[in-house]
mmCIF file of C-alpha atoms in Angstrom:
data_model
loop_
_atom_site.group_PDB
_atom_site.id
_atom_site.type_symbol
_atom_site.label_atom_id
_atom_site.label_comp_id
_atom_site.label_asym_id
_atom_site.label_seq_id
_atom_site.Cartn_x
_atom_site.Cartn_y
_atom_site.Cartn_z
ATOM 1 C CA MET A 17 -34.015 -6.701 6.908
ATOM 2 C CA THR A 18 -32.180 -4.140 4.322
ATOM 3 C CA LEU A 19 -30.768 -2.249 7.197
ATOM 4 C CA LEU A 20 -29.435 -5.314 8.803
ATOM 5 C CA SER A 21 -28.096 -6.360 5.205
ATOM 6 C CA ARG A 22 -26.256 -2.913 5.252
ATOM 7 C CA ILE A 23 -24.501 -3.069 8.706
ATOM 8 C CA PHE A 24 -23.439 -6.718 8.597
ATOM 9 C CA ARG A 25 -21.479 -6.289 5.333
ATOM 10 C CA SER A 26 -17.584 -6.572 5.081
ATOM 11 C CA GLU A 27 -17.339 -3.094 3.732
ATOM 12 C CA SER A 28 -18.946 -2.061 7.024
ATOM 13 C CA LEU A 29 -16.774 -4.314 9.074
ATOM 14 C CA LEU A 30 -13.817 -2.477 7.394
ATOM 15 C CA TYR A 31 -14.309 0.763 9.105
ATOM 16 C CA VAL A 32 -14.879 -0.771 12.380
ATOM 17 C CA LEU A 33 -11.458 -2.782 11.978
ATOM 18 C CA TRP A 34 -9.699 0.870 11.204
ATOM 19 C CA ALA A 35 -10.999 2.552 13.682
ATOM 20 C CA ASN A 36 -10.149 -0.267 16.211
ATOM 21 C CA GLU A 37 -6.591 -0.143 15.176
ATOM 22 C CA LEU A 38 -6.356 3.335 15.254
ATOM 23 C CA ILE A 39 -7.133 3.467 18.676
ATOM 24 C CA ARG A 40 -4.950 0.384 19.305
ATOM 25 C CA LEU A 41 -2.275 2.747 18.054
ATOM 26 C CA ILE A 42 -2.585 5.065 21.372
ATOM 27 C CA TRP A 43 -4.365 3.016 23.507
ATOM 28 C CA ALA A 44 -4.085 -0.968 23.433
ATOM 29 C CA PRO A 45 -6.106 -3.152 25.870
ATOM 30 C CA GLN A 46 -5.790 -6.769 25.858
ATOM 31 C CA ALA A 47 -9.512 -6.461 24.798
ATOM 32 C CA LEU A 48 -9.162 -4.665 22.044
ATOM 33 C CA GLN A 49 -6.352 -6.889 20.610
ATOM 34 C CA ALA A 50 -8.769 -9.438 21.417
ATOM 35 C CA ALA A 51 -11.633 -7.833 19.377
ATOM 36 C CA SER A 52 -9.057 -7.344 16.270
ATOM 37 C CA GLY A 53 -8.673 -11.022 16.101
ATOM 38 C CA TRP A 54 -12.486 -11.963 16.107
ATOM 39 C CA LEU A 55 -13.344 -8.983 14.000
ATOM 40 C CA MET A 56 -10.766 -10.029 11.242
ATOM 41 C CA ILE A 57 -12.427 -13.772 11.083
ATOM 42 C CA ALA A 58 -15.776 -12.216 10.817
ATOM 43 C CA TYR A 59 -14.475 -10.220 7.748
ATOM 44 C CA ALA A 60 -12.952 -12.937 6.225
ATOM 45 C CA ALA A 61 -16.055 -14.943 6.641
ATOM 46 C CA LEU A 62 -18.310 -11.842 5.247
ATOM 47 C CA SER A 63 -15.736 -11.499 2.670
ATOM 48 C CA LEU A 64 -15.849 -15.051 0.921
ATOM 49 C CA ARG A 65 -19.020 -14.391 -1.399
ATOM 50 C CA HIS A 66 -16.705 -12.030 -2.865
ATOM 51 C CA VAL A 67 -13.762 -14.268 -3.386
ATOM 52 C CA ARG A 68 -12.782 -15.729 -6.845
ATOM 53 C CA SER A 69 -12.805 -19.247 -7.335
ATOM 54 C CA GLY A 70 -9.300 -19.268 -8.228
ATOM 55 C CA THR A 71 -8.517 -17.683 -4.687
ATOM 56 C CA LEU A 72 -10.833 -19.892 -3.082
ATOM 57 C CA ILE A 73 -9.065 -23.040 -4.469
ATOM 58 C CA LEU A 74 -5.643 -21.714 -3.255
ATOM 59 C CA CYS A 75 -7.107 -20.470 0.114
ATOM 60 C CA LEU A 76 -9.052 -23.511 1.478
ATOM 61 C CA PRO A 77 -6.509 -26.186 1.056
ATOM 62 C CA LEU A 78 -4.267 -23.771 3.351
ATOM 63 C CA ALA A 79 -6.673 -23.061 5.602
ATOM 64 C CA SER A 80 -7.788 -26.842 6.185
ATOM 65 C CA ILE A 81 -3.815 -27.586 6.844
ATOM 66 C CA ALA A 82 -4.002 -24.832 9.176
ATOM 67 C CA ALA A 83 -7.003 -26.163 11.105
ATOM 68 C CA ILE A 84 -5.711 -29.658 11.076
ATOM 69 C CA LEU A 85 -2.529 -28.530 12.454
ATOM 70 C CA ALA A 86 -3.868 -26.492 15.009
ATOM 71 C CA THR A 87 -6.028 -29.189 16.405
ATOM 72 C CA LEU A 88 -3.465 -31.829 16.567
ATOM 73 C CA PHE A 89 -0.943 -29.553 18.274
ATOM 74 C CA ASN A 90 -3.479 -27.226 20.544
ATOM 75 C CA GLN A 91 -2.547 -24.416 18.858
ATOM 76 C CA TRP A 92 -5.754 -22.341 17.903
ATOM 77 C CA SER A 93 -4.570 -19.557 20.341
ATOM 78 C CA ARG A 94 -1.988 -19.004 17.540
ATOM 79 C CA VAL A 95 -4.492 -18.843 14.922
ATOM 80 C CA LEU A 96 -6.216 -16.463 16.575
ATOM 81 C CA ALA A 97 -3.139 -14.354 17.203
ATOM 82 C CA GLY A 98 -2.513 -14.373 13.551
ATOM 83 C CA PHE A 99 -5.866 -12.836 12.996
ATOM 84 C CA GLU A 100 -5.105 -10.163 15.556
ATOM 85 C CA ASN A 101 -1.850 -9.503 13.684
ATOM 86 C CA ALA A 102 -3.693 -9.313 10.523
ATOM 87 C CA ALA A 103 -5.880 -6.532 11.194
ATOM 88 C CA VAL A 104 -3.283 -3.650 10.984
ATOM 89 C CA PHE A 105 -3.245 -4.823 7.033
ATOM 90 C CA MET A 106 -7.192 -3.829 6.892
ATOM 91 C CA ALA A 107 -6.498 -0.773 8.818
ATOM 92 C CA PHE A 108 -4.020 -0.148 6.478
ATOM 93 C CA PHE A 109 -6.633 -0.682 3.422
ATOM 94 C CA GLY A 110 -8.512 1.795 5.041
ATOM 95 C CA SER A 111 -5.898 4.599 5.210
ATOM 96 C CA ILE A 112 -5.331 3.806 1.526
ATOM 97 C CA VAL A 113 -9.160 4.577 0.792
ATOM 98 C CA LEU A 114 -8.780 7.644 2.702
ATOM 99 C CA LEU A 115 -5.632 8.789 0.830
ATOM 100 C CA ARG A 116 -7.116 8.149 -2.505
ATOM 101 C CA ALA A 117 -10.291 10.116 -1.866
ATOM 102 C CA LEU A 118 -7.763 12.958 -0.199
ATOM 103 C CA ALA A 119 -5.640 12.889 -3.511
ATOM 104 C CA ASP A 120 -8.597 13.160 -5.483
ATOM 105 C CA ARG A 121 -9.740 16.852 -4.170
ATOM 106 C CA ARG A 122 -5.945 18.071 -4.118
ATOM 107 C CA ARG A 123 -5.482 21.076 -6.300
ATOM 108 C CA GLU A 124 -1.825 19.407 -6.705
ATOM 109 C CA ILE A 125 -3.081 16.388 -8.479
ATOM 110 C CA SER A 126 -5.161 18.309 -10.945
ATOM 111 C CA THR A 127 -2.338 20.187 -11.724
ATOM 112 C CA ALA A 128 -0.360 17.347 -12.217
ATOM 113 C CA ARG A 129 -3.094 15.793 -14.470
ATOM 114 C CA SER A 130 -3.181 18.637 -16.453
ATOM 115 C CA LEU A 131 0.747 18.154 -16.997
ATOM 116 C CA PHE A 132 0.264 14.514 -17.802
ATOM 117 C CA ASP A 133 -2.542 15.251 -20.308
ATOM 118 C CA GLY A 134 -0.305 16.128 -22.860
ATOM 119 C CA LEU A 135 2.186 13.127 -23.072
ATOM 120 C CA ARG A 136 2.297 10.082 -24.716
ATOM 121 C CA PRO A 137 1.227 6.868 -23.120
ATOM 122 C CA ASP A 138 4.969 5.349 -23.105
ATOM 123 C CA GLN A 139 5.950 8.457 -21.701
ATOM 124 C CA THR A 140 3.309 8.482 -19.112
ATOM 125 C CA ASN A 141 4.058 4.923 -18.402
ATOM 126 C CA GLY A 142 7.738 5.653 -18.069
ATOM 127 C CA ALA A 143 7.490 8.534 -15.815
ATOM 128 C CA PHE A 144 4.895 6.084 -13.468
ATOM 129 C CA LEU A 145 7.670 3.560 -13.409
ATOM 130 C CA VAL A 146 10.174 6.015 -11.719
ATOM 131 C CA GLY A 147 7.781 8.204 -10.137
ATOM 132 C CA ALA A 148 6.281 4.804 -8.606
ATOM 133 C CA HIS A 149 9.529 3.775 -7.164
ATOM 134 C CA LEU A 150 10.519 7.086 -5.690
ATOM 135 C CA ILE A 151 7.349 8.041 -3.594
ATOM 136 C CA GLY A 152 6.759 3.993 -3.230
ATOM 137 C CA SER A 153 9.896 4.074 -1.501
ATOM 138 C CA ILE A 154 8.526 5.838 1.225
ATOM 139 C CA LEU A 155 4.638 5.509 1.133
ATOM 140 C CA VAL A 156 4.703 2.160 0.085
ATOM 141 C CA VAL A 157 1.846 0.800 -1.665
ATOM 142 C CA GLY A 158 0.155 4.245 -1.035
ATOM 143 C CA VAL A 159 1.878 5.499 -3.803
ATOM 144 C CA MET A 160 -1.057 4.046 -6.042
ATOM 145 C CA ALA A 161 -3.633 5.917 -4.410
ATOM 146 C CA ILE A 162 -1.279 8.892 -5.124
ATOM 147 C CA LEU A 163 -0.874 7.895 -8.993
ATOM 148 C CA ALA A 164 -4.030 6.554 -10.008
ATOM 149 C CA PRO A 165 -6.058 9.962 -9.652
ATOM 150 C CA ILE A 166 -3.153 11.799 -11.998
ATOM 151 C CA LEU A 167 -4.353 9.857 -15.052
ATOM 152 C CA LYS A 168 -6.911 11.552 -17.107
ATOM 153 C CA ASN A 169 -10.463 11.103 -15.909
ATOM 154 C CA ASP A 170 -11.601 9.736 -19.286
ATOM 155 C CA ALA A 171 -8.772 6.983 -19.554
ATOM 156 C CA ASP A 172 -9.495 3.666 -20.746
ATOM 157 C CA ASP A 173 -9.357 0.475 -19.041
ATOM 158 C CA THR A 174 -6.021 -0.437 -21.151
ATOM 159 C CA VAL A 175 -4.239 3.010 -20.497
ATOM 160 C CA ARG A 176 -5.299 2.508 -16.783
ATOM 161 C CA ARG A 177 -4.158 -1.582 -16.627
ATOM 162 C CA ARG A 178 -0.431 -0.514 -18.527
ATOM 163 C CA ALA A 179 -0.025 2.610 -16.084
ATOM 164 C CA ALA A 180 -1.042 0.244 -12.793
ATOM 165 C CA GLU A 181 1.474 -2.417 -14.095
ATOM 166 C CA ALA A 182 4.422 0.022 -14.781
ATOM 167 C CA SER A 183 3.569 1.744 -11.210
ATOM 168 C CA GLN A 184 3.628 -2.122 -9.679
ATOM 169 C CA ARG A 185 7.125 -2.582 -11.746
ATOM 170 C CA GLY A 186 8.715 0.319 -10.190
ATOM 171 C CA MET A 187 7.036 0.125 -6.529
ATOM 172 C CA CYS A 188 8.250 -3.864 -6.571
ATOM 173 C CA LEU A 189 12.092 -2.389 -6.839
ATOM 174 C CA ALA A 190 11.901 -0.370 -3.849
ATOM 175 C CA PRO A 191 12.356 -3.108 -1.006
ATOM 176 C CA LEU A 192 15.362 -3.527 -2.379
ATOM 177 C CA TRP A 193 16.771 -0.534 -0.366
ATOM 178 C CA SER A 194 14.156 1.453 1.071
ATOM 179 C CA PRO A 195 14.252 1.024 4.909
ATOM 180 C CA PHE A 196 10.407 1.870 4.896
ATOM 181 C CA TRP A 197 9.863 -1.577 3.482
ATOM 182 C CA VAL A 198 9.268 -4.070 6.139
ATOM 183 C CA ALA A 199 11.567 -6.676 3.610
ATOM 184 C CA SER A 200 14.097 -4.058 4.064
ATOM 185 C CA ALA A 201 14.197 -3.561 7.535
ATOM 186 C CA PHE A 202 13.905 -7.512 8.284
ATOM 187 C CA ALA A 203 16.778 -8.232 6.301
ATOM 188 C CA THR A 204 18.786 -5.305 7.939
ATOM 189 C CA GLN A 205 17.835 -6.713 11.459
ATOM 190 C CA GLN A 206 19.027 -10.364 10.145
ATOM 191 C CA ILE A 207 22.253 -9.482 9.179
ATOM 192 C CA PRO A 208 23.245 -6.633 11.810
ATOM 193 C CA ASN A 209 27.074 -7.247 11.293
ATOM 194 C CA VAL A 210 26.512 -5.621 7.727
ATOM 195 C CA PRO A 211 25.854 -1.717 8.016
ATOM 196 C CA ALA A 212 22.634 -0.627 6.865
ATOM 197 C CA TRP A 213 24.305 1.709 4.307
ATOM 198 C CA GLU A 214 26.041 -1.244 2.663
ATOM 199 C CA ILE A 215 22.454 -2.926 2.227
ATOM 200 C CA MET A 216 20.994 0.079 0.911
ATOM 201 C CA ALA A 217 23.381 0.900 -1.319
ATOM 202 C CA LEU A 218 23.971 -2.386 -2.935
ATOM 203 C CA GLY A 219 20.014 -2.630 -3.178
ATOM 204 C CA LEU A 220 19.888 0.645 -4.737
ATOM 205 C CA CYS A 221 22.323 -0.339 -7.499
ATOM 206 C CA MET A 222 19.876 -3.799 -8.098
ATOM 207 C CA ALA A 223 16.815 -1.690 -8.217
ATOM 208 C CA ALA A 224 18.373 0.912 -10.708
ATOM 209 C CA ILE A 225 19.499 -1.917 -13.016
ATOM 210 C CA GLY A 226 15.376 -3.184 -12.337
ATOM 211 C CA LEU A 227 14.420 0.317 -13.410
ATOM 212 C CA VAL A 228 16.547 0.624 -16.452
ATOM 213 C CA THR A 229 15.797 -3.025 -17.908
ATOM 214 C CA SER A 230 11.879 -2.498 -17.208
ATOM 215 C CA HIS A 231 12.244 0.650 -18.881
ATOM 216 C CA ALA A 232 14.269 -0.820 -21.894
ATOM 217 C CA ILE A 233 11.416 -3.563 -22.699
ATOM 218 C CA TYR A 234 8.294 -1.490 -21.656
ATOM 219 C CA ALA A 235 8.994 2.088 -23.115
ATOM 220 C CA ARG A 236 12.283 1.561 -25.108
ATOM 221 C CA GLY A 237 10.616 4.711 -27.197
ATOM 222 C CA VAL A 238 11.152 7.164 -24.404
ATOM 223 C CA GLY A 239 14.464 8.930 -24.415
ATOM 224 C CA PHE A 240 16.024 10.400 -21.455
ATOM 225 C CA PRO A 241 14.882 14.261 -22.364
ATOM 226 C CA ASP A 242 11.123 12.838 -23.011
ATOM 227 C CA LEU A 243 11.451 11.109 -19.443
ATOM 228 C CA TRP A 244 12.686 13.657 -18.124
ATOM 229 C CA ASN A 245 9.904 16.125 -19.101
ATOM 230 C CA ALA A 246 7.341 13.488 -18.235
ATOM 231 C CA LEU A 247 8.884 13.570 -14.637
ATOM 232 C CA LYS A 248 8.241 17.043 -14.136
ATOM 233 C CA GLY A 249 4.379 16.288 -13.755
ATOM 234 C CA PHE A 250 5.135 15.296 -10.521
ATOM 235 C CA ALA A 251 6.304 18.339 -9.335
ATOM 236 C CA PRO A 252 3.299 19.671 -8.134
ATOM 237 C CA ILE A 253 2.554 16.721 -5.750
ATOM 238 C CA LEU A 254 6.115 16.710 -4.193
ATOM 239 C CA PRO A 255 5.718 19.363 -1.280
ATOM 240 C CA ALA A 256 2.615 17.021 -0.075
ATOM 241 C CA VAL A 257 4.793 13.818 -0.735
ATOM 242 C CA ALA A 258 7.592 15.245 1.360
ATOM 243 C CA LEU A 259 4.961 15.987 4.099
ATOM 244 C CA CYS A 260 3.651 12.944 4.324
ATOM 245 C CA ALA A 261 7.132 11.305 3.990
ATOM 246 C CA LEU A 262 8.344 13.498 7.161
ATOM 247 C CA MET A 263 5.466 12.682 9.267
ATOM 248 C CA ILE A 264 5.816 8.991 8.700
ATOM 249 C CA ALA A 265 9.590 9.194 9.689
ATOM 250 C CA ALA A 266 8.594 11.259 12.745
ATOM 251 C CA LEU A 267 6.160 8.682 14.117
ATOM 252 C CA SER A 268 8.379 6.136 13.289
ATOM 253 C CA GLY A 269 11.186 7.991 15.150
ATOM 254 C CA LEU A 270 9.507 9.152 17.831
ATOM 255 C CA ALA A 271 6.499 7.136 18.486
ATOM 256 C CA GLY A 272 8.443 3.727 17.759
ATOM 257 C CA LEU A 273 5.695 2.884 15.286
ATOM 258 C CA GLY A 274 6.696 0.536 12.208
ATOM 259 C CA THR A 275 6.315 2.063 9.024
ATOM 260 C CA LEU A 276 3.025 0.531 8.285
ATOM 261 C CA LYS A 277 1.385 1.449 11.223
ATOM 262 C CA ALA A 278 2.997 5.088 10.701
ATOM 263 C CA LEU A 279 1.312 5.216 7.919
ATOM 264 C CA ILE A 280 -2.088 4.220 9.041
ATOM 265 C CA ALA A 281 -1.879 7.260 11.637
ATOM 266 C CA THR A 282 -0.236 9.568 9.163
ATOM 267 C CA VAL A 283 -3.438 9.611 6.830
ATOM 268 C CA PRO A 284 -6.062 10.597 9.213
ATOM 269 C CA ILE A 285 -4.081 13.744 10.315
ATOM 270 C CA LEU A 286 -3.364 14.412 6.890
ATOM 271 C CA ALA A 287 -7.312 14.506 6.470
ATOM 272 C CA LEU A 288 -7.949 16.839 9.494
ATOM 273 C CA LEU A 289 -4.967 19.250 8.236
ATOM 274 C CA THR A 290 -6.467 19.708 5.063
#
């Protein structure tokens, strides 16, 4: 019974989903696509006991409405297709876990951590705001797996929460201009008569305003010299981030993969290389 309970867990199913999506990047028969949908349904069912009550209150009515509409219009196949399409996000989470594990053991991360150790908390938050924006413009939410290990191992929950909030503010401004984000790519496709560089330029200006405003509100005591010194702490990880960015861009361009799928494929390759 104990063995079965270990096997039939949402965490174990996540690995299966991840492996299934990695295979589908190379070879995508209909059977694997259908399997991804049913695996997602099983994963959602097994995860219900871990979901907070507030999330259940939000999701259950939406699921009920979807079930009613699917029944009325005989569109259950569309529901299954939605689960199949959502499987890529589970694979992304698997790659993020692997990316975090890789970051934890990299010497560059240890060096960056030592550089950040001597900084004030507001300096660290200011650097994380800008760093999360720049790195997140390429690695999308994968930037969190890169920045998290840079904090001191004995950092308390308050320090980690504030650093996470600063990182989230910086990262969430990246979709305004970065073509690596689905939102930016979608906007470019929807308005083909507008050159992409104009969209990126306008978005970059808006992101800059957001960064300056956020810094003024949350880290106003950090001047430019202090911020620049803090940003130097990212220097050790820049080559690795640049390599990852080049691999993502190459996979996107040569294999025709979207940014999300390219990132899913890149992380295991990095794990093999390192």
